């Protein structure tokens, strides 16, 4: 079995970073709102941006968790769609990708 320690390290570091960021976003969304109308309009816009960031972050967390699970199961680096080996060049850039380049382009 291949050694994916480097990818695992990258994924775990990214996961920790996202976790911190998502917690910060959550606490900002929970922060009490000001009563001033104009200010709260700006805050609402900020909240939307934060929510989008939060959503993107959560999707990334899910992708990373799935990649770590594939590592445990020994299927990491294999495209979940066609079963081909995903190139190292691709994994170095996108260690959490479940797809080879061909499948990613087709989806
Ligand atoms: Zn594929």
mmCIF file of N, CA, C and O and ligand atoms in Angstrom:
data_model
loop_
_atom_site.group_PDB
_atom_site.id
_atom_site.type_symbol
_atom_site.label_atom_id
_atom_site.label_comp_id
_atom_site.label_asym_id
_atom_site.label_seq_id
_atom_site.Cartn_x
_atom_site.Cartn_y
_atom_site.Cartn_z
ATOM 1 N N UNK A 1 0.836 -1.202 0.000
ATOM 2 C CA UNK A 1 0.000 0.000 0.000
ATOM 3 C C UNK A 1 0.874 1.258 0.000
ATOM 4 O O UNK A 1 1.914 1.298 0.642
ATOM 5 N N UNK A 2 0.447 2.222 -0.748
ATOM 6 C CA UNK A 2 1.232 3.447 -0.836
ATOM 7 C C UNK A 2 1.140 4.279 0.433
ATOM 8 O O UNK A 2 0.171 4.207 1.167
ATOM 9 N N UNK A 3 2.156 5.083 0.613
ATOM 10 C CA UNK A 3 2.207 5.938 1.788
ATOM 11 C C UNK A 3 1.682 7.331 1.439
ATOM 12 O O UNK A 3 2.238 8.024 0.601
ATOM 13 N N UNK A 4 0.600 7.693 2.082
ATOM 14 C CA UNK A 4 -0.009 8.988 1.772
ATOM 15 C C UNK A 4 0.184 9.991 2.903
ATOM 16 O O UNK A 4 -0.601 10.909 3.060
ATOM 17 N N UNK A 5 1.230 9.782 3.686
ATOM 18 C CA UNK A 5 1.443 10.631 4.862
ATOM 19 C C UNK A 5 1.476 12.133 4.541
ATOM 20 O O UNK A 5 0.930 12.936 5.285
ATOM 21 N N UNK A 6 2.124 12.468 3.433
ATOM 22 C CA UNK A 6 2.249 13.890 3.096
ATOM 23 C C UNK A 6 0.873 14.493 2.824
ATOM 24 O O UNK A 6 0.539 15.572 3.318
ATOM 25 N N UNK A 7 0.069 13.766 2.046
ATOM 26 C CA UNK A 7 -1.282 14.246 1.751
ATOM 27 C C UNK A 7 -2.108 14.304 3.030
ATOM 28 O O UNK A 7 -2.882 15.233 3.243
ATOM 29 N N UNK A 8 -1.923 13.296 3.864
ATOM 30 C CA UNK A 8 -2.683 13.244 5.100
ATOM 31 C C UNK A 8 -2.363 14.460 5.973
ATOM 32 O O UNK A 8 -3.255 15.100 6.523
ATOM 33 N N UNK A 9 -1.086 14.787 6.044
ATOM 34 C CA UNK A 9 -0.660 15.939 6.831
ATOM 35 C C UNK A 9 -1.289 17.222 6.286
ATOM 36 O O UNK A 9 -1.802 18.052 7.038
ATOM 37 N N UNK A 10 -1.247 17.369 4.964
ATOM 38 C CA UNK A 10 -1.826 18.550 4.321
ATOM 39 C C UNK A 10 -3.318 18.626 4.634
ATOM 40 O O UNK A 10 -3.847 19.682 4.987
ATOM 41 N N UNK A 11 -4.003 17.485 4.508
ATOM 42 C CA UNK A 11 -5.455 17.459 4.726
ATOM 43 C C UNK A 11 -5.803 17.779 6.175
ATOM 44 O O UNK A 11 -6.733 18.548 6.443
ATOM 45 N N UNK A 12 -5.045 17.217 7.101
ATOM 46 C CA UNK A 12 -5.339 17.458 8.514
ATOM 47 C C UNK A 12 -5.079 18.918 8.887
ATOM 48 O O UNK A 12 -5.844 19.508 9.660
ATOM 49 N N UNK A 13 -4.016 19.500 8.320
ATOM 50 C CA UNK A 13 -3.711 20.898 8.601
ATOM 51 C C UNK A 13 -4.828 21.796 8.066
ATOM 52 O O UNK A 13 -5.271 22.734 8.733
ATOM 53 N N UNK A 14 -5.298 21.476 6.866
ATOM 54 C CA UNK A 14 -6.373 22.250 6.242
ATOM 55 C C UNK A 14 -7.670 22.107 7.050
ATOM 56 O O UNK A 14 -8.412 23.065 7.228
ATOM 57 N N UNK A 15 -7.904 20.903 7.538
ATOM 58 C CA UNK A 15 -9.101 20.646 8.329
ATOM 59 C C UNK A 15 -9.087 21.475 9.613
ATOM 60 O O UNK A 15 -10.097 22.078 9.991
ATOM 61 N N UNK A 16 -7.935 21.544 10.262
ATOM 62 C CA UNK A 16 -7.801 22.330 11.494
ATOM 63 C C UNK A 16 -8.031 23.811 11.204
ATOM 64 O O UNK A 16 -8.700 24.521 11.961
ATOM 65 N N UNK A 17 -7.494 24.260 10.076
ATOM 66 C CA UNK A 17 -7.632 25.660 9.685
ATOM 67 C C UNK A 17 -9.108 26.003 9.429
ATOM 68 O O UNK A 17 -9.611 27.030 9.879
ATOM 69 N N UNK A 18 -9.788 25.108 8.710
ATOM 70 C CA UNK A 18 -11.205 25.328 8.402
ATOM 71 C C UNK A 18 -12.045 25.315 9.671
ATOM 72 O O UNK A 18 -12.979 26.095 9.819
ATOM 73 N N UNK A 19 -11.693 24.418 10.573
ATOM 74 C CA UNK A 19 -12.420 24.296 11.821
ATOM 75 C C UNK A 19 -12.367 25.615 12.593
ATOM 76 O O UNK A 19 -13.385 26.121 13.060
ATOM 77 N N UNK A 20 -11.164 26.176 12.692
ATOM 78 C CA UNK A 20 -10.996 27.464 13.372
ATOM 79 C C UNK A 20 -11.821 28.535 12.674
ATOM 80 O O UNK A 20 -12.531 29.313 13.315
ATOM 81 N N UNK A 21 -11.740 28.561 11.333
ATOM 82 C CA UNK A 21 -12.444 29.596 10.582
ATOM 83 C C UNK A 21 -13.954 29.465 10.748
ATOM 84 O O UNK A 21 -14.658 30.449 10.934
ATOM 85 N N UNK A 22 -14.451 28.242 10.698
ATOM 86 C CA UNK A 22 -15.901 28.036 10.806
ATOM 87 C C UNK A 22 -16.412 28.423 12.189
ATOM 88 O O UNK A 22 -17.496 28.982 12.324
ATOM 89 N N UNK A 23 -15.606 28.149 13.198
ATOM 90 C CA UNK A 23 -16.024 28.545 14.544
ATOM 91 C C UNK A 23 -16.089 30.059 14.671
ATOM 92 O O UNK A 23 -16.986 30.596 15.301
ATOM 93 N N UNK A 24 -15.113 30.729 14.044
ATOM 94 C CA UNK A 24 -15.106 32.180 14.095
ATOM 95 C C UNK A 24 -16.330 32.728 13.355
ATOM 96 O O UNK A 24 -16.992 33.643 13.815
ATOM 97 N N UNK A 25 -16.626 32.175 12.204
ATOM 98 C CA UNK A 25 -17.794 32.623 11.437
ATOM 99 C C UNK A 25 -19.066 32.434 12.261
ATOM 100 O O UNK A 25 -19.904 33.321 12.353
ATOM 101 N N UNK A 26 -19.182 31.278 12.884
ATOM 102 C CA UNK A 26 -20.372 31.011 13.702
ATOM 103 C C UNK A 26 -20.527 32.033 14.816
ATOM 104 O O UNK A 26 -21.617 32.543 15.054
ATOM 105 N N UNK A 27 -19.436 32.346 15.497
ATOM 106 C CA UNK A 27 -19.573 33.282 16.608
ATOM 107 C C UNK A 27 -19.875 34.684 16.096
ATOM 108 O O UNK A 27 -20.574 35.445 16.753
ATOM 109 N N UNK A 28 -19.386 35.015 14.899
ATOM 110 C CA UNK A 28 -19.730 36.327 14.351
ATOM 111 C C UNK A 28 -21.192 36.385 13.942
ATOM 112 O O UNK A 28 -21.851 37.412 14.088
ATOM 113 N N UNK A 29 -21.710 35.300 13.421
ATOM 114 C CA UNK A 29 -23.123 35.265 13.038
ATOM 115 C C UNK A 29 -24.018 35.339 14.278
ATOM 116 O O UNK A 29 -25.127 35.849 14.223
ATOM 117 N N UNK A 30 -23.517 34.811 15.371
ATOM 118 C CA UNK A 30 -24.292 34.816 16.609
ATOM 119 C C UNK A 30 -24.191 36.132 17.370
ATOM 120 O O UNK A 30 -24.946 36.375 18.301
ATOM 121 N N UNK A 31 -23.243 36.977 16.971
ATOM 122 C CA UNK A 31 -23.030 38.232 17.698
ATOM 123 C C UNK A 31 -24.286 39.098 17.650
ATOM 124 O O UNK A 31 -25.008 39.105 16.657
ATOM 125 N N UNK A 32 -24.562 39.829 18.742
ATOM 126 C CA UNK A 32 -25.764 40.671 18.779
ATOM 127 C C UNK A 32 -25.701 41.769 17.712
ATOM 128 O O UNK A 32 -24.644 42.302 17.421
ATOM 129 N N UNK A 33 -26.851 42.060 17.095
ATOM 130 C CA UNK A 33 -26.908 43.039 16.017
ATOM 131 C C UNK A 33 -27.179 44.439 16.572
ATOM 132 O O UNK A 33 -27.900 44.591 17.562
ATOM 133 N N UNK A 34 -26.649 45.423 15.864
ATOM 134 C CA UNK A 34 -26.915 46.800 16.301
ATOM 135 C C UNK A 34 -28.326 47.207 15.882
ATOM 136 O O UNK A 34 -28.907 46.639 14.953
ATOM 137 N N UNK A 35 -28.865 48.209 16.550
ATOM 138 C CA UNK A 35 -30.247 48.611 16.289
ATOM 139 C C UNK A 35 -30.348 49.603 15.134
ATOM 140 O O UNK A 35 -31.358 49.709 14.489
ATOM 141 N N UNK A 36 -29.268 50.341 14.915
ATOM 142 C CA UNK A 36 -29.247 51.317 13.833
ATOM 143 C C UNK A 36 -29.571 50.628 12.500
ATOM 144 O O UNK A 36 -28.942 49.645 12.130
ATOM 145 N N UNK A 37 -30.571 51.180 11.759
ATOM 146 C CA UNK A 37 -31.044 50.492 10.561
ATOM 147 C C UNK A 37 -29.959 50.317 9.513
ATOM 148 O O UNK A 37 -29.755 49.238 8.984
ATOM 149 N N UNK A 38 -29.265 51.440 9.198
ATOM 150 C CA UNK A 38 -28.237 51.369 8.160
ATOM 151 C C UNK A 38 -27.144 50.381 8.530
ATOM 152 O O UNK A 38 -26.701 49.596 7.710
ATOM 153 N N UNK A 39 -26.747 50.464 9.766
ATOM 154 C CA UNK A 39 -25.693 49.560 10.207
ATOM 155 C C UNK A 39 -26.147 48.105 10.135
ATOM 156 O O UNK A 39 -25.406 47.235 9.728
ATOM 157 N N UNK A 40 -27.398 47.874 10.501
ATOM 158 C CA UNK A 40 -27.826 46.472 10.483
ATOM 159 C C UNK A 40 -28.012 45.972 9.049
ATOM 160 O O UNK A 40 -27.871 44.784 8.796
ATOM 161 N N UNK A 41 -28.275 46.896 8.096
ATOM 162 C CA UNK A 41 -28.327 46.474 6.691
ATOM 163 C C UNK A 41 -26.956 45.999 6.243
ATOM 164 O O UNK A 41 -26.828 44.979 5.559
ATOM 165 N N UNK A 42 -25.927 46.730 6.636
ATOM 166 C CA UNK A 42 -24.559 46.327 6.303
ATOM 167 C C UNK A 42 -24.234 45.004 6.982
ATOM 168 O O UNK A 42 -23.641 44.109 6.391
ATOM 169 N N UNK A 43 -24.669 44.895 8.218
ATOM 170 C CA UNK A 43 -24.398 43.652 8.944
ATOM 171 C C UNK A 43 -25.087 42.457 8.297
ATOM 172 O O UNK A 43 -24.535 41.372 8.254
ATOM 173 N N UNK A 44 -26.299 42.687 7.789
ATOM 174 C CA UNK A 44 -26.984 41.589 7.116
ATOM 175 C C UNK A 44 -26.214 41.135 5.881
ATOM 176 O O UNK A 44 -26.118 39.951 5.611
ATOM 177 N N UNK A 45 -25.687 42.134 5.136
ATOM 178 C CA UNK A 45 -24.866 41.765 3.972
ATOM 179 C C UNK A 45 -23.644 40.981 4.408
ATOM 180 O O UNK A 45 -23.284 39.991 3.796
ATOM 181 N N UNK A 46 -23.018 41.457 5.466
ATOM 182 C CA UNK A 46 -21.860 40.742 5.992
ATOM 183 C C UNK A 46 -22.228 39.314 6.370
ATOM 184 O O UNK A 46 -21.491 38.376 6.105
ATOM 185 N N UNK A 47 -23.388 39.183 6.979
ATOM 186 C CA UNK A 47 -23.842 37.857 7.393
ATOM 187 C C UNK A 47 -23.996 36.924 6.195
ATOM 188 O O UNK A 47 -23.658 35.751 6.265
ATOM 189 N N UNK A 48 -24.529 37.503 5.091
ATOM 190 C CA UNK A 48 -24.686 36.654 3.903
ATOM 191 C C UNK A 48 -23.338 36.173 3.396
ATOM 192 O O UNK A 48 -23.187 35.015 3.025
ATOM 193 N N UNK A 49 -22.379 37.094 3.370
ATOM 194 C CA UNK A 49 -21.033 36.716 2.942
ATOM 195 C C UNK A 49 -20.479 35.644 3.873
ATOM 196 O O UNK A 49 -19.931 34.633 3.431
ATOM 197 N N UNK A 50 -20.660 35.864 5.170
ATOM 198 C CA UNK A 50 -20.166 34.898 6.152
ATOM 199 C C UNK A 50 -20.825 33.544 5.975
ATOM 200 O O UNK A 50 -20.173 32.503 6.055
ATOM 201 N N UNK A 51 -22.137 33.572 5.713
ATOM 202 C CA UNK A 51 -22.839 32.298 5.544
ATOM 203 C C UNK A 51 -22.333 31.541 4.319
ATOM 204 O O UNK A 51 -22.186 30.325 4.347
ATOM 205 N N UNK A 52 -22.077 32.307 3.247
ATOM 206 C CA UNK A 52 -21.534 31.654 2.052
ATOM 207 C C UNK A 52 -20.160 31.069 2.328
ATOM 208 O O UNK A 52 -19.865 29.950 1.925
ATOM 209 N N UNK A 53 -19.340 31.846 3.023
ATOM 210 C CA UNK A 53 -18.009 31.347 3.400
ATOM 211 C C UNK A 53 -18.141 30.095 4.239
ATOM 212 O O UNK A 53 -17.432 29.117 4.049
ATOM 213 N N UNK A 54 -19.090 30.155 5.169
ATOM 214 C CA UNK A 54 -19.306 29.022 6.058
ATOM 215 C C UNK A 54 -19.734 27.794 5.293
ATOM 216 O O UNK A 54 -19.266 26.696 5.558
ATOM 217 N N UNK A 55 -20.601 28.002 4.308
ATOM 218 C CA UNK A 55 -21.082 26.875 3.524
ATOM 219 C C UNK A 55 -19.967 26.253 2.689
ATOM 220 O O UNK A 55 -19.793 25.042 2.676
ATOM 221 N N UNK A 56 -19.195 27.134 2.023
ATOM 222 C CA UNK A 56 -18.059 26.647 1.246
ATOM 223 C C UNK A 56 -17.093 25.880 2.128
ATOM 224 O O UNK A 56 -16.586 24.834 1.743
ATOM 225 N N UNK A 57 -16.872 26.408 3.334
ATOM 226 C CA UNK A 57 -15.967 25.764 4.269
ATOM 227 C C UNK A 57 -16.467 24.397 4.688
ATOM 228 O O UNK A 57 -15.708 23.441 4.766
ATOM 229 N N UNK A 58 -17.785 24.321 4.942
ATOM 230 C CA UNK A 58 -18.352 23.043 5.375
ATOM 231 C C UNK A 58 -18.275 21.992 4.275
ATOM 232 O O UNK A 58 -18.031 20.816 4.535
ATOM 233 N N UNK A 59 -18.472 22.452 3.020
ATOM 234 C CA UNK A 59 -18.347 21.510 1.906
ATOM 235 C C UNK A 59 -16.922 20.990 1.799
ATOM 236 O O UNK A 59 -16.699 19.818 1.531
ATOM 237 N N UNK A 60 -15.968 21.909 2.035
ATOM 238 C CA UNK A 60 -14.568 21.487 1.970
ATOM 239 C C UNK A 60 -14.244 20.509 3.095
ATOM 240 O O UNK A 60 -13.548 19.515 2.880
ATOM 241 N N UNK A 61 -14.786 20.781 4.291
ATOM 242 C CA UNK A 61 -14.580 19.871 5.419
ATOM 243 C C UNK A 61 -15.092 18.475 5.060
ATOM 244 O O UNK A 61 -14.427 17.470 5.302
ATOM 245 N N UNK A 62 -16.275 18.433 4.439
ATOM 246 C CA UNK A 62 -16.857 17.145 4.067
ATOM 247 C C UNK A 62 -15.974 16.419 3.046
ATOM 248 O O UNK A 62 -15.774 15.205 3.145
ATOM 249 N N UNK A 63 -15.423 17.177 2.090
ATOM 250 C CA UNK A 63 -14.535 16.562 1.085
ATOM 251 C C UNK A 63 -13.272 16.016 1.733
ATOM 252 O O UNK A 63 -12.812 14.922 1.389
ATOM 253 N N UNK A 64 -12.717 16.793 2.686
ATOM 254 C CA UNK A 64 -11.488 16.352 3.354
ATOM 255 C C UNK A 64 -11.762 15.105 4.193
ATOM 256 O O UNK A 64 -11.005 14.141 4.170
ATOM 257 N N UNK A 65 -12.897 15.118 4.928
ATOM 258 C CA UNK A 65 -13.242 13.936 5.744
ATOM 259 C C UNK A 65 -13.363 12.698 4.865
ATOM 260 O O UNK A 65 -12.910 11.622 5.229
ATOM 261 N N UNK A 66 -14.009 12.880 3.699
ATOM 262 C CA UNK A 66 -14.194 11.749 2.782
ATOM 263 C C UNK A 66 -12.840 11.249 2.278
ATOM 264 O O UNK A 66 -12.615 10.044 2.170
ATOM 265 N N UNK A 67 -11.918 12.195 2.001
ATOM 266 C CA UNK A 67 -10.583 11.802 1.528
ATOM 267 C C UNK A 67 -9.842 11.023 2.617
ATOM 268 O O UNK A 67 -9.188 10.017 2.338
ATOM 269 N N UNK A 68 -9.959 11.486 3.876
ATOM 270 C CA UNK A 68 -9.291 10.790 4.987
ATOM 271 C C UNK A 68 -9.883 9.393 5.174
ATOM 272 O O UNK A 68 -9.174 8.435 5.493
ATOM 273 N N UNK A 69 -11.184 9.280 4.961
ATOM 274 C CA UNK A 69 -11.851 7.990 5.071
ATOM 275 C C UNK A 69 -11.329 7.042 3.975
ATOM 276 O O UNK A 69 -11.044 5.877 4.245
ATOM 277 N N UNK A 70 -11.190 7.571 2.756
ATOM 278 C CA UNK A 70 -10.656 6.741 1.670
ATOM 279 C C UNK A 70 -9.235 6.294 1.996
ATOM 280 O O UNK A 70 -8.825 5.193 1.637
ATOM 281 N N UNK A 71 -8.471 7.169 2.694
ATOM 282 C CA UNK A 71 -7.120 6.796 3.103
ATOM 283 C C UNK A 71 -7.167 5.598 4.045
ATOM 284 O O UNK A 71 -6.395 4.652 3.918
ATOM 285 N N UNK A 72 -8.086 5.662 5.006
ATOM 286 C CA UNK A 72 -8.211 4.553 5.974
ATOM 287 C C UNK A 72 -8.630 3.275 5.266
ATOM 288 O O UNK A 72 -8.214 2.178 5.630
ATOM 289 N N UNK A 73 -9.454 3.427 4.252
ATOM 290 C CA UNK A 73 -9.954 2.248 3.543
ATOM 291 C C UNK A 73 -9.013 1.778 2.448
ATOM 292 O O UNK A 73 -9.270 0.763 1.802
ATOM 293 N N UNK A 74 -7.958 2.557 2.214
ATOM 294 C CA UNK A 74 -6.970 2.166 1.219
ATOM 295 C C UNK A 74 -7.371 2.468 -0.211
ATOM 296 O O UNK A 74 -6.810 1.900 -1.149
ATOM 297 N N UNK A 75 -8.358 3.359 -0.402
ATOM 298 C CA UNK A 75 -8.767 3.692 -1.766
ATOM 299 C C UNK A 75 -8.401 5.124 -2.136
ATOM 300 O O UNK A 75 -8.833 5.631 -3.158
ATOM 301 N N UNK A 76 -7.603 5.758 -1.283
ATOM 302 C CA UNK A 76 -7.204 7.132 -1.569
ATOM 303 C C UNK A 76 -6.374 7.186 -2.848
ATOM 304 O O UNK A 76 -5.529 6.325 -3.079
ATOM 305 N N UNK A 77 -6.639 8.212 -3.658
ATOM 306 C CA UNK A 77 -5.857 8.370 -4.889
ATOM 307 C C UNK A 77 -6.448 7.612 -6.064
ATOM 308 O O UNK A 77 -5.909 7.643 -7.161
ATOM 309 N N UNK A 78 -7.574 6.926 -5.801
ATOM 310 C CA UNK A 78 -8.259 6.217 -6.877
ATOM 311 C C UNK A 78 -9.557 6.975 -7.168
ATOM 312 O O UNK A 78 -10.307 7.305 -6.251
ATOM 313 N N UNK A 79 -9.809 7.259 -8.419
ATOM 314 C CA UNK A 79 -11.015 7.996 -8.803
ATOM 315 C C UNK A 79 -12.258 7.198 -8.404
ATOM 316 O O UNK A 79 -12.374 6.018 -8.724
ATOM 317 N N UNK A 80 -13.196 7.856 -7.692
ATOM 318 C CA UNK A 80 -14.380 7.135 -7.226
ATOM 319 C C UNK A 80 -15.361 6.899 -8.376
ATOM 320 O O UNK A 80 -16.309 6.131 -8.238
ATOM 321 N N UNK A 81 -15.134 7.564 -9.495
ATOM 322 C CA UNK A 81 -16.074 7.435 -10.600
ATOM 323 C C UNK A 81 -15.637 6.345 -11.583
ATOM 324 O O UNK A 81 -16.431 5.484 -11.943
ATOM 325 N N UNK A 82 -14.361 6.392 -11.993
ATOM 326 C CA UNK A 82 -13.930 5.441 -13.030
ATOM 327 C C UNK A 82 -12.930 4.416 -12.513
ATOM 328 O O UNK A 82 -12.617 3.463 -13.217
ATOM 329 N N UNK A 83 -12.409 4.620 -11.279
ATOM 330 C CA UNK A 83 -11.486 3.641 -10.720
ATOM 331 C C UNK A 83 -10.049 3.782 -11.178
ATOM 332 O O UNK A 83 -9.196 2.979 -10.825
ATOM 333 N N UNK A 84 -9.772 4.810 -11.977
ATOM 334 C CA UNK A 84 -8.390 5.057 -12.416
ATOM 335 C C UNK A 84 -7.596 5.721 -11.296
ATOM 336 O O UNK A 84 -8.161 6.388 -10.435
ATOM 337 N N UNK A 85 -6.283 5.554 -11.360
ATOM 338 C CA UNK A 85 -5.400 6.223 -10.412
ATOM 339 C C UNK A 85 -5.392 7.729 -10.691
ATOM 340 O O UNK A 85 -5.314 8.147 -11.838
ATOM 341 N N UNK A 86 -5.523 8.531 -9.634
ATOM 342 C CA UNK A 86 -5.441 9.981 -9.798
ATOM 343 C C UNK A 86 -3.961 10.366 -9.774
ATOM 344 O O UNK A 86 -3.207 9.862 -8.931
ATOM 345 N N UNK A 87 -3.540 11.215 -10.692
ATOM 346 C CA UNK A 87 -2.106 11.549 -10.789
ATOM 347 C C UNK A 87 -1.621 12.298 -9.547
ATOM 348 O O UNK A 87 -2.373 13.038 -8.914
ATOM 349 N N UNK A 88 -0.349 12.091 -9.227
ATOM 350 C CA UNK A 88 0.247 12.771 -8.076
ATOM 351 C C UNK A 88 0.234 14.286 -8.258
ATOM 352 O O UNK A 88 0.036 15.022 -7.295
ATOM 353 N N UNK A 89 0.424 14.718 -9.497
ATOM 354 C CA UNK A 89 0.424 16.163 -9.744
ATOM 355 C C UNK A 89 -0.933 16.743 -9.348
ATOM 356 O O UNK A 89 -1.015 17.824 -8.782
ATOM 357 N N UNK A 90 -1.995 15.996 -9.648
ATOM 358 C CA UNK A 90 -3.340 16.472 -9.321
ATOM 359 C C UNK A 90 -3.577 16.425 -7.808
ATOM 360 O O UNK A 90 -4.128 17.342 -7.225
ATOM 361 N N UNK A 91 -3.138 15.351 -7.181
ATOM 362 C CA UNK A 91 -3.335 15.199 -5.734
ATOM 363 C C UNK A 91 -2.538 16.225 -4.938
ATOM 364 O O UNK A 91 -2.955 16.642 -3.861
ATOM 365 N N UNK A 92 -1.396 16.619 -5.508
ATOM 366 C CA UNK A 92 -0.604 17.616 -4.801
ATOM 367 C C UNK A 92 -1.335 18.950 -4.732
ATOM 368 O O UNK A 92 -1.235 19.674 -3.749
ATOM 369 N N UNK A 93 -2.077 19.261 -5.787
ATOM 370 C CA UNK A 93 -2.829 20.513 -5.819
ATOM 371 C C UNK A 93 -4.172 20.348 -5.095
ATOM 372 O O UNK A 93 -4.612 21.232 -4.367
ATOM 373 N N UNK A 94 -4.812 19.199 -5.317
ATOM 374 C CA UNK A 94 -6.150 18.953 -4.746
ATOM 375 C C UNK A 94 -6.162 17.621 -3.999
ATOM 376 O O UNK A 94 -6.742 16.642 -4.474
ATOM 377 N N UNK A 95 -5.529 17.579 -2.822
ATOM 378 C CA UNK A 95 -5.451 16.282 -2.127
ATOM 379 C C UNK A 95 -6.814 15.708 -1.719
ATOM 380 O O UNK A 95 -6.927 14.518 -1.447
ATOM 381 N N UNK A 96 -7.859 16.563 -1.706
ATOM 382 C CA UNK A 96 -9.166 16.057 -1.286
ATOM 383 C C UNK A 96 -10.058 15.660 -2.471
ATOM 384 O O UNK A 96 -11.208 15.302 -2.279
ATOM 385 N N UNK A 97 -9.523 15.708 -3.671
ATOM 386 C CA UNK A 97 -10.393 15.401 -4.809
ATOM 387 C C UNK A 97 -10.707 13.907 -4.905
ATOM 388 O O UNK A 97 -9.818 13.069 -4.737
ATOM 389 N N UNK A 98 -11.962 13.551 -5.136
ATOM 390 C CA UNK A 98 -12.305 12.142 -5.311
ATOM 391 C C UNK A 98 -12.264 11.721 -6.791
ATOM 392 O O UNK A 98 -12.500 10.562 -7.108
ATOM 393 N N UNK A 99 -11.975 12.677 -7.676
ATOM 394 C CA UNK A 99 -12.054 12.386 -9.112
ATOM 395 C C UNK A 99 -10.726 12.576 -9.831
ATOM 396 O O UNK A 99 -9.949 13.451 -9.469
ATOM 397 N N UNK A 100 -10.493 11.775 -10.870
ATOM 398 C CA UNK A 100 -9.350 12.005 -11.740
ATOM 399 C C UNK A 100 -9.653 13.214 -12.618
ATOM 400 O O UNK A 100 -10.784 13.701 -12.641
ATOM 401 N N UNK A 101 -8.651 13.655 -13.340
ATOM 402 C CA UNK A 101 -8.823 14.858 -14.134
ATOM 403 C C UNK A 101 -9.924 14.684 -15.185
ATOM 404 O O UNK A 101 -10.738 15.579 -15.403
ATOM 405 N N UNK A 102 -9.947 13.526 -15.832
ATOM 406 C CA UNK A 102 -10.930 13.284 -16.892
ATOM 407 C C UNK A 102 -12.348 13.364 -16.347
ATOM 408 O O UNK A 102 -13.203 14.068 -16.894
ATOM 409 N N UNK A 103 -12.606 12.677 -15.217
ATOM 410 C CA UNK A 103 -13.954 12.680 -14.640
ATOM 411 C C UNK A 103 -14.332 14.072 -14.134
ATOM 412 O O UNK A 103 -15.459 14.522 -14.320
ATOM 413 N N UNK A 104 -13.383 14.769 -13.500
ATOM 414 C CA UNK A 104 -13.664 16.106 -12.980
ATOM 415 C C UNK A 104 -14.076 17.034 -14.124
ATOM 416 O O UNK A 104 -14.960 17.870 -13.974
ATOM 417 N N UNK A 105 -13.449 16.863 -15.278
ATOM 418 C CA UNK A 105 -13.749 17.713 -16.425
ATOM 419 C C UNK A 105 -15.133 17.373 -16.982
ATOM 420 O O UNK A 105 -15.832 18.224 -17.507
ATOM 421 N N UNK A 106 -15.521 16.094 -16.859
ATOM 422 C CA UNK A 106 -16.814 15.672 -17.411
ATOM 423 C C UNK A 106 -17.980 16.052 -16.512
ATOM 424 O O UNK A 106 -19.107 16.172 -16.960
ATOM 425 N N UNK A 107 -17.709 16.218 -15.218
ATOM 426 C CA UNK A 107 -18.810 16.491 -14.288
ATOM 427 C C UNK A 107 -19.249 17.945 -14.308
ATOM 428 O O UNK A 107 -18.478 18.821 -14.584
HETATM 429 ZN ZN1 LIG B 1 -12.122 9.131 -13.151
#
